């Protein structure tokens, strides 16, 4: 009898992507194998890991569930599970609107999925189990990581902020920090397996320490990462300006394997709007952080999140955002048109902005940021960079005979394929010859190629997978070295 197959569909931020790695690990531990790429619901178990940040998240979910209903009718024994933030929010509503769903579980009890699936099968009725608080830190669960050379490492879950546009704290709960020793032990284990790049992950990553009573815990953690032999690149996402202190900047500048990259959510450049958003910093404070980072780390690439059209935003408020963008000179920005998040204070605020006004402002913001991104990238021409080769980053690599990877500051670099074989995780030294708004190009020969333990790990994993008839990759977002995201998506929940 062949093993049962599973498919996980992921929506939302990196936290959800990392949770999906854990869901995959749990299912494989229970004897399931991953369905072939492109299965599109043709699996014994289909899991939806949902996001509740966007206004139409529920419509998207129920539309997808509706498309699976006839498939389930034709496939006896097929099961459908819904987890994540939307499941935590809607609970019993899901099985009322989609009675063919077998399991609903929340953000705090993802470890229960295999048990709930079995219980639903035996009892022949839907199982809805939503925990109100974290049962166990999810990093204790088995994980099927999507990359052999780069990995997420979750250092905290939850958030203590009360931003008026964000529902995540209500769904993920208050911040809970892992012990530093547990985090470092996980990183050391990953490095031993061949991982050379890690991204520290948290809803508000630089608030780390508030739960364990150490205000400098995050900077200490960054410095401790610097002492792990074989760990070449350390990144983190997403910080909050309120908690971005001088000791963190010093740790970034003084720890060689902490990359010169920073994602710092702005959301708005208007002090009036920031106050309405219940953000605890103002424009001057934000720009002051940017200046300090650039003084300490001159080549740092800084990205951000911006919301356009928040309730009550005037033309003057929007111009303050444009001014901040011009002053900060972000390498790139993830820009959003404000949409109501049901259950948030902002959803019922007066002064909701007409769609056509929001659209016009959004287009103006994107245009100016595109100019800045291109100008900032042009300054990279002539630089010699160490590029970590990535998997699946360059859609045109086959036609152009190029490879792609990430520079230390996380800029995407396409480079001429070297004569010698290189693998994802290996490091190639190249000179930048051309800049576009969203990528760099190195057209000459590579100065050097360094084969790495990370490349060995990628090669070993691929050889193992090639020998297996099932368990191929699903095409989830790449871990640790994310692909360039469109304007409608962001590296965090869009609520950082």
XYZ file of C-alpha atoms in Angstrom:
496
model
C 0.000 0.000 0.000
C 1.481 3.364 -1.016
C 1.939 6.128 1.560
C -0.674 8.862 1.807
C 0.254 12.179 0.213
C -0.108 15.718 1.491
C -0.055 19.263 0.132
C 0.417 22.455 2.171
C -0.772 25.786 0.766
C 0.750 28.803 2.475
C -0.506 32.386 2.618
C 0.981 35.402 4.389
C 4.279 36.224 6.035
C 7.515 34.376 6.757
C 6.089 33.205 10.076
C 3.446 31.286 8.132
C 6.047 29.938 5.710
C 8.101 28.679 8.647
C 4.975 27.212 10.290
C 4.294 25.364 7.022
C 7.753 23.817 7.236
C 6.732 22.498 10.631
C 3.385 21.230 9.353
C 5.244 19.369 6.602
C 7.629 17.910 9.172
C 4.734 16.760 11.352
C 2.938 15.092 8.450
C 6.061 13.351 7.213
C 6.708 12.185 10.769
C 3.208 10.690 10.704
C 4.001 8.746 7.529
C 2.703 11.059 4.803
C 4.793 11.979 1.755
C 4.665 15.250 -0.121
C 2.481 15.262 -3.222
C 4.235 15.995 -6.528
C 4.575 19.632 -7.534
C 1.460 20.852 -9.299
C -0.802 18.360 -7.496
C -3.363 21.187 -7.126
C -5.452 19.432 -4.507
C -4.885 15.912 -5.799
C -3.561 14.691 -2.439
C -4.877 12.668 0.478
C -4.495 15.650 2.820
C -4.615 19.307 1.781
C -3.669 21.857 4.455
C -4.391 25.578 4.157
C -2.090 27.700 6.354
C -3.978 30.977 6.280
C -3.366 34.689 6.821
C -5.914 37.180 8.150
C -4.057 40.402 7.401
C -5.728 41.311 4.115
C -9.373 42.354 3.822
C -10.368 39.632 1.352
C -8.427 36.768 2.993
C -11.601 34.891 3.893
C -13.060 35.184 0.382
C -9.860 33.743 -1.051
C -9.910 30.852 1.399
C -13.554 29.909 0.822
C -13.103 30.166 -2.924
C -10.221 27.699 -2.757
C -12.123 25.412 -0.412
C -15.068 25.475 -2.810
C -12.877 24.291 -5.663
C -11.764 21.311 -3.574
C -15.288 20.183 -2.606
C -15.985 18.188 -5.819
C -12.489 16.691 -5.699
C -13.144 15.437 -2.192
C -16.427 13.883 -3.295
C -14.603 11.916 -5.981
C -11.718 10.908 -3.693
C -12.836 8.793 -0.705
C -10.734 9.390 2.390
C -9.399 12.777 1.283
C -9.085 15.259 4.168
C -8.911 19.064 4.240
C -7.437 21.037 7.137
C -7.425 24.796 7.744
C -4.939 26.422 10.130
C -3.190 29.724 10.696
C -4.409 33.204 11.565
C -7.752 33.082 9.744
C -8.560 29.776 11.443
C -7.697 31.316 14.811
C -10.061 34.213 14.039
C -13.007 32.464 12.381
C -13.016 29.119 14.247
C -16.429 27.412 13.920
C -17.389 29.690 11.020
C -15.148 27.691 8.694
C -16.955 24.360 9.069
C -20.298 26.172 8.901
C -19.430 27.773 5.553
C -17.428 24.785 4.280
C -18.788 21.652 6.000
C -16.483 19.429 3.935
C -13.486 20.678 5.954
C -12.217 17.979 8.337
C -9.899 19.889 10.700
C -9.604 23.482 11.913
C -6.630 24.359 14.126
C -5.133 27.646 15.287
C -1.783 29.389 15.512
C -1.025 28.037 18.987
C -1.526 24.296 18.422
C -0.089 23.396 15.018
C 1.540 20.352 16.621
C -1.915 18.748 16.961
C -2.532 18.445 13.197
C -1.740 14.690 12.756
C -3.815 13.790 15.840
C -6.756 15.907 14.677
C -6.657 14.358 11.198
C -6.747 10.853 12.681
C -9.533 11.792 15.096
C -11.592 13.251 12.244
C -11.074 10.060 10.237
C -12.106 7.758 13.097
C -15.038 9.830 14.378
C -16.128 10.849 10.867
C -16.824 14.423 11.910
C -14.979 17.723 11.756
C -12.501 18.501 14.505
C -12.174 22.156 15.550
C -9.494 22.817 18.138
C -8.283 26.373 18.781
C -5.892 26.919 21.670
C -6.032 30.331 23.347
C -2.332 30.375 24.241
C 0.852 28.752 23.029
C 1.015 25.078 24.003
C 4.705 24.583 23.133
C 7.184 26.758 21.319
C 6.814 25.635 17.685
C 10.566 25.250 17.152
C 10.354 22.084 19.242
C 8.303 20.496 16.445
C 9.808 18.492 13.567
C 10.532 20.625 10.524
C 10.853 19.876 6.830
C 12.922 22.853 5.701
C 12.611 24.096 2.146
C 16.287 24.959 1.731
C 19.443 22.957 2.432
C 21.660 26.045 2.736
C 19.488 28.748 4.363
C 16.939 28.584 7.163
C 14.519 30.563 9.271
C 15.104 30.428 13.033
C 12.173 31.676 15.079
C 13.281 33.549 18.210
C 9.856 34.709 19.406
C 6.171 34.469 18.615
C 3.415 36.979 19.214
C 3.536 40.754 19.536
C 2.901 43.275 22.333
C 2.133 46.208 20.023
C -1.373 47.573 19.474
C -1.161 49.060 15.972
C -4.674 50.035 14.915
C -4.395 48.431 11.457
C -3.106 45.059 12.663
C -4.979 42.001 13.907
C -1.934 39.771 14.393
C -1.470 40.333 18.175
C -5.067 39.160 18.704
C -4.356 35.979 16.732
C -0.735 35.197 17.617
C -0.972 36.413 21.215
C 1.461 38.328 23.405
C 5.161 38.062 22.695
C 6.822 34.912 23.988
C 10.593 34.594 23.679
C 12.714 31.497 23.364
C 15.685 31.084 25.629
C 18.938 32.222 23.990
C 20.559 28.838 24.602
C 17.758 27.052 22.738
C 18.058 29.420 19.784
C 21.833 29.057 19.547
C 21.576 25.273 19.882
C 19.166 25.179 16.934
C 21.461 27.377 14.848
C 24.490 25.206 15.668
C 22.527 22.089 14.684
C 21.534 23.704 11.382
C 25.133 24.706 10.647
C 26.230 21.144 11.380
C 23.753 20.018 8.686
C 25.301 22.418 6.157
C 23.191 25.578 6.559
C 25.336 28.689 6.121
C 22.688 31.447 6.274
C 20.017 31.939 8.910
C 17.290 34.548 9.288
C 16.173 35.294 12.843
C 12.411 35.563 12.755
C 9.857 37.242 14.979
C 6.679 39.277 14.677
C 8.669 42.087 16.315
C 12.114 40.564 16.210
C 14.142 43.269 17.944
C 11.761 43.406 20.908
C 13.296 40.046 21.784
C 14.160 40.034 25.466
C 11.052 41.784 26.774
C 9.578 38.436 27.789
C 12.768 37.263 29.531
C 13.650 40.581 31.140
C 16.744 41.611 29.184
C 16.510 44.770 27.077
C 19.812 44.018 25.314
C 19.004 40.370 24.597
C 18.671 40.893 20.846
C 22.051 42.571 20.391
C 23.627 39.875 22.584
C 22.019 37.223 20.375
C 23.436 38.832 17.225
C 26.912 38.884 18.759
C 26.571 35.256 19.870
C 25.725 34.286 16.284
C 29.068 35.785 15.324
C 30.806 33.122 17.375
C 29.261 30.148 15.566
C 31.866 28.631 13.273
C 30.570 27.923 9.779
C 27.678 30.404 10.014
C 28.423 32.825 7.184
C 25.326 35.036 7.010
C 22.880 36.250 9.645
C 19.780 38.285 8.826
C 16.660 39.207 10.815
C 13.104 40.353 10.141
C 11.102 42.326 10.993
C 12.210 44.923 13.549
C 10.155 47.799 14.947
C 11.612 51.331 15.103
C 10.487 51.661 18.711
C 12.839 48.887 19.819
C 15.752 49.665 17.499
C 18.429 50.710 19.973
C 22.059 51.768 19.622
C 23.335 48.461 21.012
C 21.648 46.650 18.086
C 23.300 48.971 15.555
C 26.673 48.379 17.222
C 26.155 44.608 17.172
C 25.283 44.720 13.471
C 28.351 46.788 12.645
C 30.776 44.800 14.787
C 29.643 41.225 14.034
C 31.133 40.169 10.673
C 28.519 37.572 9.757
C 25.556 39.895 10.444
C 24.732 41.145 6.971
C 24.597 44.867 6.022
C 20.866 44.719 5.452
C 17.949 46.143 7.403
C 14.197 45.949 6.864
C 12.693 48.802 8.900
C 8.914 49.303 8.521
C 7.967 52.981 8.188
C 4.218 52.601 7.440
C 3.779 56.406 7.185
C 5.974 59.491 7.232
C 3.261 61.637 8.794
C 3.399 62.094 12.550
C -0.394 62.563 12.582
C -0.987 59.268 10.781
C 1.618 57.436 12.857
C -0.237 58.562 15.980
C -3.536 57.321 14.525
C -1.827 54.029 13.656
C -0.663 53.869 17.286
C 2.954 53.663 16.182
C 5.242 54.838 18.981
C 7.845 56.692 16.862
C 7.671 59.773 14.679
C 9.349 60.781 11.395
C 12.355 62.420 13.071
C 13.033 59.340 15.202
C 12.768 57.047 12.167
C 15.152 59.077 10.031
C 17.523 59.304 12.973
C 17.752 55.497 13.097
C 18.449 55.363 9.364
C 21.231 57.942 9.734
C 22.842 56.026 12.611
C 22.728 52.746 10.673
C 24.318 54.327 7.589
C 27.038 55.954 9.706
C 27.915 52.631 11.328
C 27.355 50.476 8.213
C 27.927 52.641 5.103
C 26.965 49.962 2.548
C 23.788 48.859 4.340
C 20.743 48.277 2.126
C 17.611 49.448 3.930
C 14.097 48.409 2.915
C 10.725 49.276 4.388
C 6.934 48.809 4.432
C 4.572 51.705 3.677
C 0.775 51.904 3.859
C -0.932 54.432 1.582
C -4.426 55.738 2.271
C -4.778 55.042 5.995
C -8.061 56.507 7.320
C -7.789 60.264 7.716
C -4.625 60.588 5.621
C -4.605 64.025 3.976
C -2.606 65.138 0.963
C -0.233 66.874 3.378
C 0.173 63.633 5.339
C 0.973 61.758 2.145
C 3.540 64.399 1.165
C 5.255 63.774 4.504
C 5.549 60.104 3.535
C 7.020 61.094 0.162
C 9.478 63.398 1.952
C 10.563 60.583 4.284
C 11.079 58.243 1.330
C 13.265 60.810 -0.419
C 15.312 61.371 2.746
C 15.686 57.698 3.686
C 16.563 56.520 0.157
C 15.387 52.953 0.655
C 16.909 50.230 -1.500
C 13.340 49.023 -1.977
C 9.937 49.426 -0.372
C 6.987 47.085 -0.022
C 4.038 49.386 -0.597
C 0.424 48.692 0.312
C -2.877 50.336 -0.379
C -4.700 50.393 2.943
C -7.440 47.793 3.194
C -9.665 47.143 6.170
C -8.619 44.325 8.462
C -11.866 43.133 10.065
C -11.551 43.281 13.830
C -9.049 46.155 13.910
C -9.765 49.681 15.235
C -8.790 51.241 11.895
C -11.545 49.341 10.083
C -14.215 51.505 11.757
C -12.336 54.824 11.838
C -13.814 57.930 10.257
C -12.139 59.333 7.157
C -11.875 56.202 5.029
C -10.145 57.334 1.825
C -11.840 56.823 -1.583
C -10.269 54.059 -3.641
C -9.350 56.357 -6.539
C -7.452 58.724 -4.199
C -5.558 55.834 -2.617
C -4.693 54.448 -6.057
C -3.350 57.783 -7.297
C -1.182 58.274 -4.206
C 0.042 54.705 -4.412
C 1.168 55.174 -8.012
C 3.040 58.368 -7.113
C 4.810 56.597 -4.249
C 5.774 53.597 -6.374
C 7.143 55.901 -9.083
C 9.416 57.848 -6.740
C 10.612 54.701 -4.972
C 11.373 53.089 -8.349
C 13.609 56.056 -9.203
C 15.377 55.814 -5.846
C 15.843 52.035 -6.068
C 17.399 52.370 -9.489
C 19.693 55.215 -8.408
C 20.796 53.274 -5.321
C 21.467 50.172 -7.416
C 23.516 52.175 -9.913
C 25.901 53.007 -7.079
C 26.699 49.292 -6.873
C 28.200 49.238 -10.397
C 31.923 48.534 -10.185
C 31.732 46.924 -6.744
C 33.115 43.411 -6.261
C 30.647 41.316 -4.266
C 30.489 37.824 -2.796
C 27.241 36.349 -4.079
C 25.700 33.280 -2.464
C 24.257 31.186 -5.272
C 20.502 30.721 -4.854
C 17.983 28.230 -6.141
C 15.152 29.402 -8.380
C 15.856 33.132 -8.075
C 16.443 33.857 -11.778
C 13.490 32.927 -13.985
C 15.490 33.634 -17.147
C 18.743 31.973 -16.062
C 18.332 29.051 -18.461
C 17.893 31.290 -21.498
C 20.615 33.771 -20.539
C 23.187 31.179 -19.366
C 23.396 32.983 -16.055
C 23.003 32.057 -12.411
C 21.507 34.153 -9.635
C 22.138 34.775 -5.989
C 22.141 37.268 -3.152
C 24.793 39.820 -2.268
C 25.572 40.349 1.422
C 23.060 43.226 1.505
C 20.429 40.868 -0.003
C 20.338 42.549 -3.415
C 19.522 40.091 -6.190
C 22.482 39.538 -8.549
C 22.386 37.744 -11.915
C 25.884 36.690 -13.033
C 27.537 34.896 -15.936
C 27.672 31.174 -15.334
C 31.253 30.181 -14.405
C 33.083 27.445 -16.305
C 33.282 25.311 -13.180
C 30.205 23.792 -11.579
C 28.594 25.762 -8.775
C 25.685 24.799 -6.558
C 23.152 26.727 -4.468
C 24.936 27.647 -1.254
C 28.325 28.120 -2.966
C 29.817 31.628 -3.075
C 30.903 33.370 -6.284
C 32.878 36.635 -6.341
C 31.808 38.941 -9.187
C 32.065 42.555 -10.326
C 28.785 44.413 -10.877
C 28.528 45.831 -14.403
C 24.886 46.935 -14.713
C 22.018 47.956 -12.443
C 18.264 47.745 -12.870
C 15.714 48.915 -10.269
C 15.254 45.438 -8.797
C 18.442 43.530 -9.626
C 22.141 43.811 -10.419
C 24.038 42.200 -13.282
C 27.635 40.881 -13.394
C 28.471 40.190 -17.029
C 32.179 39.368 -16.710
C 33.925 36.231 -15.542
C 33.721 35.380 -11.858
C 36.813 36.401 -9.899
C 36.563 33.260 -7.780
C 34.268 30.371 -6.925
C 34.191 28.936 -3.403
C 32.571 25.559 -2.949
C 30.994 25.380 0.485
C 29.566 22.920 2.989
C 26.200 24.506 2.207
C 26.629 23.541 -1.444
C 27.560 20.023 -0.325
C 24.350 19.892 1.730
C 22.267 21.031 -1.255
C 23.907 18.405 -3.470
C 23.317 15.671 -0.904
C 19.663 16.605 -0.450
C 19.029 16.686 -4.196
C 20.656 13.289 -4.660
C 18.436 11.882 -1.914
C 15.275 13.404 -3.368
C 16.138 12.199 -6.860
C 16.197 8.651 -5.521
C 12.700 8.976 -4.043
C 9.516 8.605 -6.115
C 7.625 11.127 -3.974
C 8.326 14.015 -1.644
C 9.310 16.596 -4.246
C 9.259 20.325 -3.536
C 6.000 22.257 -3.469
C 7.377 25.537 -4.731
C 6.831 27.453 -1.496
C 8.701 30.741 -1.106
C 12.455 30.124 -0.836
C 13.757 30.164 2.713
C 16.451 32.558 3.903
C 17.033 34.088 0.492
C 13.548 35.250 -0.482
C 12.656 36.094 -4.046
C 11.934 39.743 -4.841
C 8.402 40.369 -3.657
C 5.738 42.306 -5.574
C 4.361 45.538 -4.241
C 1.390 43.732 -2.713
C 3.500 41.525 -0.474
C 5.960 42.144 2.314
C 8.578 40.290 4.244
C 6.610 40.541 7.444
C 2.922 40.427 8.170
C 2.521 43.903 6.802
C 1.943 44.909 10.385
C 5.433 45.296 11.767
